[in-house]
Coordinates of C-alpha atoms and ligand atoms in Angstrom, one line a residue:
M4 CA 62.1 62.4 -92.2
C5 CA 63.3 60.0 -89.4
R6 CA 67.0 59.2 -89.8
I7 CA 66.2 55.7 -88.5
C8 CA 63.0 54.5 -90.2
G9 CA 62.1 57.2 -92.7
S10 CA 58.7 58.1 -91.1
T11 CA 57.5 61.6 -90.2
V12 CA 59.2 63.4 -87.4
G13 CA 56.9 65.7 -85.3
E14 CA 58.7 68.8 -84.2
F15 CA 58.2 69.7 -80.6
F16 CA 60.7 72.5 -79.9
D17 CA 62.5 75.1 -82.0
F18 CA 65.6 76.8 -80.4
G19 CA 66.0 78.9 -83.5
R20 CA 69.4 79.9 -85.0
Q21 CA 72.3 78.3 -83.1
P22 CA 76.0 78.2 -83.5
L23 CA 78.4 75.2 -83.3
S24 CA 78.4 74.4 -79.6
D25 CA 82.1 73.4 -79.5
T26 CA 83.7 76.0 -81.7
F27 CA 85.1 78.8 -79.7
P28 CA 86.1 81.7 -82.0
E29 CA 89.0 84.0 -81.5
P30 CA 87.6 87.4 -80.4
D31 CA 88.5 89.1 -83.7
R32 CA 87.1 86.2 -85.8
V33 CA 83.5 86.1 -84.8
D34 CA 82.1 87.2 -88.2
D35 CA 82.3 83.8 -90.0
E36 CA 80.5 81.7 -87.4
F37 CA 78.4 78.8 -88.7
F38 CA 74.7 78.8 -87.7
F39 CA 72.0 76.3 -88.2
R40 CA 68.4 75.8 -87.0
L41 CA 68.3 73.8 -83.8
A42 CA 64.9 72.1 -83.7
V43 CA 64.0 68.8 -82.1
G44 CA 61.2 66.3 -82.8
I45 CA 60.0 62.7 -82.2
C46 CA 59.4 60.1 -84.9
E47 CA 55.7 59.2 -85.2
S48 CA 56.6 55.6 -85.9
C49 CA 59.8 54.5 -84.0
A50 CA 59.7 57.3 -81.3
M51 CA 63.3 58.3 -81.9
V52 CA 63.8 61.8 -80.6
Q53 CA 66.2 63.6 -83.0
L54 CA 67.2 67.0 -84.5
L55 CA 65.5 68.2 -87.6
E56 CA 68.6 69.7 -89.2
E57 CA 72.0 67.9 -89.4
V58 CA 75.3 69.8 -89.1
P59 CA 78.1 68.3 -91.4
R60 CA 80.3 66.1 -89.2
D61 CA 83.6 67.7 -90.3
R62 CA 82.4 71.1 -89.0
M63 CA 82.1 69.6 -85.5
F64 CA 84.8 66.9 -85.2
H65 CA 88.2 68.0 -86.5
D66 CA 91.8 68.7 -85.3
G67 CA 90.7 71.6 -83.2
Y68 CA 87.9 69.8 -81.3
P69 CA 88.3 71.2 -77.8
Y70 CA 86.5 68.7 -75.6
H71 CA 88.9 66.7 -73.5
S72 CA 87.2 63.8 -71.7
S73 CA 89.9 63.6 -69.0
G74 CA 89.2 67.1 -67.6
S75 CA 86.9 65.7 -64.9
A76 CA 88.2 63.5 -62.1
R77 CA 84.7 61.8 -61.8
M78 CA 84.7 60.9 -65.5
R79 CA 88.3 59.5 -65.2
E80 CA 87.1 57.3 -62.4
H81 CA 83.9 56.3 -64.3
F82 CA 85.8 55.2 -67.3
A83 CA 88.5 53.4 -65.4
G84 CA 85.7 51.4 -63.7
T85 CA 84.1 50.8 -67.1
A86 CA 87.3 49.4 -68.5
R87 CA 87.9 47.2 -65.5
R88 CA 84.4 45.8 -65.9
F89 CA 85.1 44.9 -69.6
L90 CA 88.5 43.3 -68.6
R91 CA 86.7 41.2 -65.9
E92 CA 83.5 40.2 -67.8
E93 CA 84.1 40.4 -71.5
L94 CA 87.8 40.4 -72.4
T95 CA 88.6 37.1 -70.9
A96 CA 89.3 34.9 -74.0
D97 CA 92.7 34.4 -75.5
D98 CA 94.1 37.6 -77.0
P99 CA 90.8 39.6 -76.7
F100 CA 90.2 42.8 -78.7
I101 CA 88.2 46.0 -77.9
V102 CA 87.4 48.9 -80.1
E103 CA 86.3 52.2 -78.8
I104 CA 84.3 54.6 -81.0
G105 CA 85.1 58.2 -80.0
S106 CA 88.0 57.4 -77.7
N107 CA 88.8 61.1 -77.4
D108 CA 92.0 61.6 -75.2
G109 CA 92.1 58.0 -74.2
V110 CA 90.2 58.3 -70.9
M111 CA 88.8 54.8 -71.1
L112 CA 91.5 53.0 -73.2
R113 CA 94.3 54.0 -70.8
T114 CA 93.2 51.3 -68.4
I115 CA 93.0 48.7 -71.2
R116 CA 96.5 49.7 -72.3
D117 CA 97.7 49.2 -68.7
A118 CA 96.3 45.7 -68.8
G119 CA 98.2 44.9 -72.0
V120 CA 95.0 44.1 -73.8
R121 CA 94.7 44.6 -77.6
H122 CA 92.7 47.7 -78.4
L123 CA 91.9 50.4 -81.0
G124 CA 90.4 53.8 -80.6
V125 CA 88.6 55.3 -83.5
E126 CA 88.7 59.0 -83.1
P127 CA 88.2 61.5 -86.0
S128 CA 89.3 64.6 -83.9
G129 CA 93.0 64.7 -84.6
G130 CA 94.0 66.8 -81.6
V131 CA 92.5 64.6 -78.9
A132 CA 93.5 61.4 -80.8
D133 CA 97.2 62.6 -80.8
L134 CA 97.0 63.2 -77.0
S135 CA 96.0 59.5 -76.5
R136 CA 98.6 58.3 -79.0
A137 CA 101.3 60.1 -77.1
E138 CA 100.4 57.9 -74.1
G139 CA 100.9 54.7 -76.0
I140 CA 97.2 54.1 -76.8
R141 CA 96.6 52.7 -80.2
V142 CA 94.2 54.9 -82.2
V143 CA 93.2 55.6 -85.7
T144 CA 92.2 59.1 -86.7
T145 CA 89.0 58.5 -88.7
F146 CA 85.2 58.4 -88.4
F147 CA 83.7 55.0 -87.4
E148 CA 81.3 53.9 -90.1
E149 CA 80.8 50.9 -92.3
E150 CA 83.9 51.4 -94.4
S151 CA 86.4 52.0 -91.6
A152 CA 84.9 49.2 -89.6
R153 CA 85.5 46.7 -92.5
R154 CA 89.1 48.0 -92.7
I155 CA 89.6 47.3 -89.0
R156 CA 88.1 43.9 -89.3
A157 CA 90.4 43.0 -92.2
E158 CA 93.5 44.2 -90.3
D159 CA 92.8 43.3 -86.7
G160 CA 90.2 40.6 -86.8
P161 CA 86.9 40.6 -84.9
A162 CA 86.2 42.7 -81.8
D163 CA 84.9 41.1 -78.6
V164 CA 83.7 44.5 -77.4
I165 CA 82.8 47.7 -79.3
F166 CA 82.3 50.5 -76.9
A167 CA 81.2 54.1 -77.2
A168 CA 80.4 56.8 -74.6
N169 CA 78.7 60.1 -75.4
T170 CA 79.4 59.4 -79.1
I171 CA 76.6 57.3 -80.7
C172 CA 74.0 60.0 -80.0
H173 CA 76.3 62.3 -82.0
I174 CA 76.1 60.2 -85.1
P175 CA 73.0 60.7 -87.4
Y176 CA 74.1 57.8 -89.8
L177 CA 73.3 55.0 -87.4
D178 CA 72.5 52.6 -90.3
S179 CA 76.2 52.8 -91.3
I180 CA 77.3 52.4 -87.7
F181 CA 75.3 49.2 -87.3
R182 CA 76.5 47.8 -90.6
G183 CA 80.0 48.6 -89.3
V184 CA 79.3 46.9 -86.0
D185 CA 78.0 43.9 -87.9
A186 CA 81.2 43.7 -90.0
L187 CA 83.5 44.0 -87.0
L188 CA 81.8 42.4 -84.0
A189 CA 82.8 38.8 -83.0
P190 CA 79.8 36.4 -83.2
G191 CA 79.4 36.4 -79.4
G192 CA 80.6 40.0 -78.8
V193 CA 78.8 43.0 -77.5
F194 CA 78.3 46.6 -78.7
V195 CA 78.0 48.7 -75.6
F196 CA 77.2 52.5 -75.6
E197 CA 76.1 55.1 -73.1
D198 CA 74.5 58.4 -73.8
P199 CA 72.3 61.0 -72.1
Y200 CA 68.9 59.6 -71.3
L201 CA 65.7 61.2 -72.6
G202 CA 63.9 60.2 -69.4
D203 CA 66.3 62.3 -67.3
I204 CA 66.3 65.2 -69.8
L205 CA 62.4 65.4 -69.5
E206 CA 62.4 65.0 -65.8
L207 CA 65.2 67.4 -65.0
N208 CA 64.4 69.9 -67.7
T209 CA 67.9 69.7 -69.0
F210 CA 67.1 71.3 -72.3
D211 CA 70.8 72.3 -72.7
Q212 CA 71.5 68.6 -73.5
I213 CA 70.0 69.6 -76.9
Y214 CA 72.7 71.1 -79.2
D215 CA 74.3 70.4 -82.6
E216 CA 76.4 67.3 -81.5
H217 CA 73.5 65.6 -79.7
F218 CA 71.6 64.5 -82.7
Y219 CA 69.6 61.8 -80.9
L220 CA 68.1 61.8 -77.4
F221 CA 67.8 58.1 -76.8
S222 CA 65.1 56.2 -74.8
V223 CA 65.2 52.5 -74.2
N224 CA 62.2 52.1 -76.4
S225 CA 63.7 53.9 -79.4
V226 CA 67.1 52.2 -79.0
R227 CA 65.5 48.8 -78.9
A228 CA 63.5 49.7 -82.1
A229 CA 66.7 50.9 -83.8
A230 CA 68.7 47.8 -82.8
R231 CA 66.0 45.5 -84.1
R232 CA 65.7 47.4 -87.4
F233 CA 69.5 47.0 -88.0
G234 CA 69.5 43.3 -87.1
F235 CA 70.5 43.3 -83.4
D236 CA 69.0 42.8 -80.0
L237 CA 69.0 45.2 -77.0
V238 CA 70.0 42.7 -74.3
D239 CA 70.6 45.0 -71.3
V240 CA 70.2 48.5 -70.0
Q241 CA 71.8 50.2 -67.0
R242 CA 71.1 53.7 -65.6
L243 CA 74.2 55.8 -64.9
S244 CA 74.3 59.0 -62.9
V245 CA 77.1 60.7 -64.9
H246 CA 76.4 63.7 -67.1
G247 CA 73.0 64.4 -65.6
G248 CA 71.7 60.9 -66.2
E249 CA 72.6 58.4 -68.9
V250 CA 71.7 54.9 -69.9
R251 CA 74.3 52.2 -70.9
Y252 CA 72.9 50.0 -73.7
T253 CA 74.2 46.5 -74.4
I254 CA 73.5 45.2 -77.9
A255 CA 74.3 41.7 -79.2
R256 CA 73.5 39.5 -82.2
P257 CA 70.0 38.0 -81.9
G258 CA 69.9 34.9 -79.7
T259 CA 73.5 35.1 -78.5
R260 CA 72.7 36.6 -75.0
P261 CA 69.7 36.5 -72.7
V262 CA 67.6 39.7 -72.6
T263 CA 67.6 41.0 -69.0
A264 CA 64.4 42.0 -67.3
A265 CA 65.7 45.6 -67.0
V266 CA 64.9 46.2 -70.7
E267 CA 61.2 45.5 -70.5
A268 CA 60.9 47.1 -67.1
M269 CA 62.4 50.4 -68.4
I270 CA 60.2 50.4 -71.5
A271 CA 57.1 49.8 -69.3
E272 CA 58.3 52.7 -67.1
E273 CA 58.8 55.0 -70.1
R274 CA 55.2 54.2 -71.3
E275 CA 53.8 55.0 -67.8
R276 CA 55.7 58.2 -67.6
G277 CA 54.2 59.4 -70.9
M278 CA 57.4 59.4 -72.8
L279 CA 55.4 58.7 -76.0
D280 CA 52.8 61.3 -75.4
H281 CA 52.7 64.7 -77.1
T282 CA 51.6 66.5 -74.0
T283 CA 54.9 65.4 -72.2
F284 CA 56.9 67.2 -74.9
E285 CA 54.6 70.2 -74.9
Q286 CA 55.1 70.5 -71.2
F287 CA 58.9 70.2 -71.6
G288 CA 58.8 73.1 -74.1
A289 CA 56.8 75.2 -71.7
N290 CA 59.4 74.4 -68.9
V291 CA 62.2 75.5 -71.2
K292 CA 60.5 78.9 -71.8
R293 CA 59.8 79.4 -68.1
I294 CA 63.4 78.6 -67.0
C295 CA 64.9 80.9 -69.6
G296 CA 62.5 83.7 -68.6
D297 CA 63.4 83.2 -64.9
L298 CA 67.1 83.0 -65.6
V299 CA 67.2 86.2 -67.6
E300 CA 65.1 88.1 -65.1
L301 CA 67.4 87.1 -62.3
L302 CA 70.5 88.1 -64.3
R303 CA 69.0 91.5 -65.1
R304 CA 68.1 92.1 -61.5
L305 CA 71.6 91.2 -60.3
R306 CA 73.1 93.4 -62.9
A307 CA 70.8 96.3 -61.9
E308 CA 71.9 95.8 -58.3
G309 CA 75.5 96.2 -59.4
K310 CA 76.5 92.6 -58.8
R311 CA 79.3 90.8 -60.8
V312 CA 78.0 87.7 -62.5
V313 CA 80.3 85.2 -64.3
G314 CA 79.8 81.7 -65.8
Y315 CA 81.6 78.5 -64.9
G316 CA 82.2 75.8 -67.4
A317 CA 82.3 76.7 -71.1
T318 CA 80.3 73.6 -71.9
A319 CA 78.8 72.7 -75.3
K320 CA 75.5 72.7 -73.4
S321 CA 75.9 76.4 -72.4
A322 CA 75.7 77.4 -76.1
T323 CA 72.0 76.5 -76.1
V324 CA 71.4 78.3 -72.9
T325 CA 73.1 81.5 -73.7
N326 CA 71.9 81.7 -77.4
Y327 CA 68.4 80.6 -76.8
C328 CA 67.8 82.7 -73.7
G329 CA 69.7 85.7 -75.1
I330 CA 72.5 85.9 -72.5
G331 CA 75.5 87.9 -73.7
P332 CA 78.5 89.7 -72.1
D333 CA 76.1 92.4 -70.8
L334 CA 74.6 89.9 -68.3
V335 CA 77.5 87.4 -67.8
E336 CA 80.9 89.1 -68.2
V337 CA 83.2 86.1 -68.5
V338 CA 83.1 82.3 -68.4
Y339 CA 85.8 80.5 -66.4
D340 CA 86.9 77.0 -67.6
T341 CA 89.9 74.7 -67.1
T342 CA 90.4 73.8 -70.8
P343 CA 93.5 75.6 -72.2
A344 CA 92.2 75.3 -75.8
K345 CA 89.2 77.5 -74.8
H346 CA 91.1 80.3 -73.1
G347 CA 91.4 83.6 -74.8
R348 CA 88.5 82.6 -77.1
V349 CA 84.8 83.6 -76.9
M350 CA 81.7 81.5 -76.3
P351 CA 79.9 80.5 -79.5
G352 CA 77.3 82.9 -80.6
S353 CA 77.1 84.9 -77.4
H354 CA 80.8 86.0 -77.6
I355 CA 81.3 86.0 -73.8
P356 CA 85.0 85.8 -73.2
V357 CA 86.4 82.5 -71.8
R358 CA 89.3 82.7 -69.2
P359 CA 91.2 80.2 -67.0
A360 CA 89.2 78.9 -64.1
S361 CA 91.7 80.4 -61.6
G362 CA 89.9 83.7 -62.3
L363 CA 87.1 82.7 -60.1
T364 CA 89.1 82.9 -56.9
E365 CA 91.4 85.6 -58.2
T366 CA 88.6 88.1 -59.1
R367 CA 85.9 87.0 -56.6
P368 CA 82.6 87.7 -58.5
D369 CA 79.3 87.8 -56.6
Y370 CA 77.6 85.0 -58.6
A371 CA 78.7 82.2 -60.9
I372 CA 76.3 80.4 -63.2
L373 CA 77.2 76.8 -63.1
F374 CA 77.0 75.9 -66.8
A375 CA 78.8 72.6 -66.1
W376 CA 76.0 71.5 -63.7
N377 CA 76.8 67.9 -64.5
H378 CA 80.1 68.3 -62.6
E379 CA 78.4 70.1 -59.7
E380 CA 79.8 68.2 -56.8
E381 CA 83.4 68.1 -58.2
I382 CA 83.4 71.8 -59.1
K383 CA 81.8 73.0 -55.8
Q384 CA 84.4 71.1 -53.9
K385 CA 87.3 72.4 -56.0
E386 CA 86.0 76.0 -55.8
K387 CA 85.1 76.0 -52.2
A388 CA 87.0 79.2 -51.6
F389 CA 84.6 81.1 -53.9
H390 CA 81.6 80.1 -51.8
D391 CA 83.4 80.5 -48.5
A392 CA 84.2 84.1 -49.5
G393 CA 80.5 84.8 -50.0
G394 CA 80.2 83.9 -53.7
R395 CA 77.0 82.1 -54.8
W396 CA 76.2 79.6 -57.5
I397 CA 73.3 79.9 -59.9
T398 CA 71.9 76.8 -61.4
Y399 CA 69.0 76.7 -63.9
V400 CA 68.0 73.0 -64.1
P401 CA 65.6 71.7 -63.1
D402 CA 64.7 75.3 -62.0
V403 CA 66.6 78.5 -61.4
R404 CA 68.2 78.4 -58.0
I405 CA 70.9 80.2 -56.0
S406 CA 73.0 78.2 -53.5
Ligands
LIG502 N1 84.0 59.0 -75.2 C1 84.4 60.3 -74.7 C2 83.6 60.7 -73.5 O1 82.6 60.0 -73.2 O2 84.0 61.6 -72.8 C3 84.3 61.4 -75.8 C4 82.9 62.0 -76.0 S1 82.9 63.4 -77.1 C5 81.5 64.2 -76.5 C6 82.4 62.7 -78.6 C7 83.6 62.1 -79.4 O3 83.1 61.4 -80.5 C8 84.5 63.2 -80.0 O4 85.8 62.9 -79.5 C9 84.3 63.0 -81.5 O5 85.5 63.4 -82.2 C10 83.9 61.6 -81.6 N2 83.2 61.2 -82.8 C11 82.2 61.9 -83.5 N3 81.8 61.1 -84.6 C12 82.4 60.0 -84.6 C13 82.5 58.8 -85.4 N4 81.7 58.7 -86.4 N5 83.4 57.8 -85.1 C14 84.2 57.9 -84.0 N6 84.2 59.0 -83.2 C15 83.3 60.0 -83.4
LIG503 P1 81.1 68.7 -70.2 O1 79.9 69.2 -69.4 O2 80.8 68.5 -71.7 O3 81.7 67.5 -69.6 O4 82.1 69.9 -70.2 C1 82.6 70.4 -69.0 C2 83.3 71.7 -69.2 O5 83.6 72.3 -67.9 C3 84.7 71.6 -69.9 O6 84.9 72.7 -70.8 C4 85.7 71.6 -68.7 C5 85.0 72.5 -67.7 N1 85.3 72.1 -66.3 C6 85.8 73.1 -65.5 O7 86.1 74.2 -65.9 N2 86.2 72.8 -64.2 C7 85.9 71.5 -63.7 O8 86.2 71.2 -62.6 C8 85.3 70.5 -64.6 C9 85.1 69.1 -64.1 C10 85.0 70.9 -65.9

């Protein structure tokens, strides 16, 4: 049943039994991993693409949540720019107030703090929340939902901006989120969020954007329907190139802001591209199977030739690739990553060991699968020595390629 409107959800792909994508077990603690069925479908009524099974939120977002947003230079720049835009365009009244849902390690709010503007991060994962608190960012360790939003409204007053990046698509209970936004948002305020875009996922075959945390794959059409259902208007959309293609949605109370032409234009484009047609999703499923087949065939061939193949970037996305395609330590001996919390652990489900990224230049493997393809430019630049020494990158979206 659709989490937005209650209608029937038509399943279009089943990835089978999958582990939690961001839980990296210790090598001797792999027996009690949590698994669920990762299947995705589209609502026959409101067209919201969503998972069919929901993982309890405390299993995913807790004190040990290992994802640190500030790990990428490009993302640090992106969010500094986002904050500057809010300061310039929205936070201009006397004593303005901005709330961020899923503020993580403070990657966006850092710039707001520097400007001396009143702010609050709402971040349930205690470890990353503490990191931002240590930098003087104001943050509350809790889930954003109707109840916490009402509490914030009572203590801090209305928010001029409520912002969320790569977080709203993680939250199945959007009804409670919108009721919370309704309680907290100033009459003329905006609710702005950015998330991976279904249009890019379908076009680039980025099937690894589908995992436990990504409960929704938003389109402009489905977000507009959800906003309307919960008493708001979608007033603007903007495409972003980060994380493999995202859309930034601006939502306001009805009649408070003009609706830009971009909204209707993108919905028309989605219709033309067949983003409501079953055949589009069937084709996507066929592409996923083809890519996995090609990738495994390549890895087996390289292994047979005696080549050393590693992974780069222990991303949440890579859990779907390794577990759906059946890639274990026999095909990829280690995954290198810059996140200390992941080192000495193993990849969810596949149990490939995770080691510090310095291993790439120290051990000089023949090939590295770029699991963090969304940071391709930054990583290839950083790891130039690997390529200069003859190492080659393997990417698998939109197709399997060696470069
Ligand atoms: N905004 C950061 C970014 O774009 O890099 C962090 C994104 S991270 C993938 C998702 C974050 O959302 C996590 O830090 C998680 O703890 C947080 N989160 C999940 N559910 C939430 C909720 N109901 N309220 C607030 N934050 C939530
Ligand atoms: P993300 O795709 O969810 O942003 O996760 C990126 C992962 O890749 C994260 O675990 C950190 C890692 N990473 C590196 O190992 N080296 C890098 O240069 C970058 C940008 C990320």
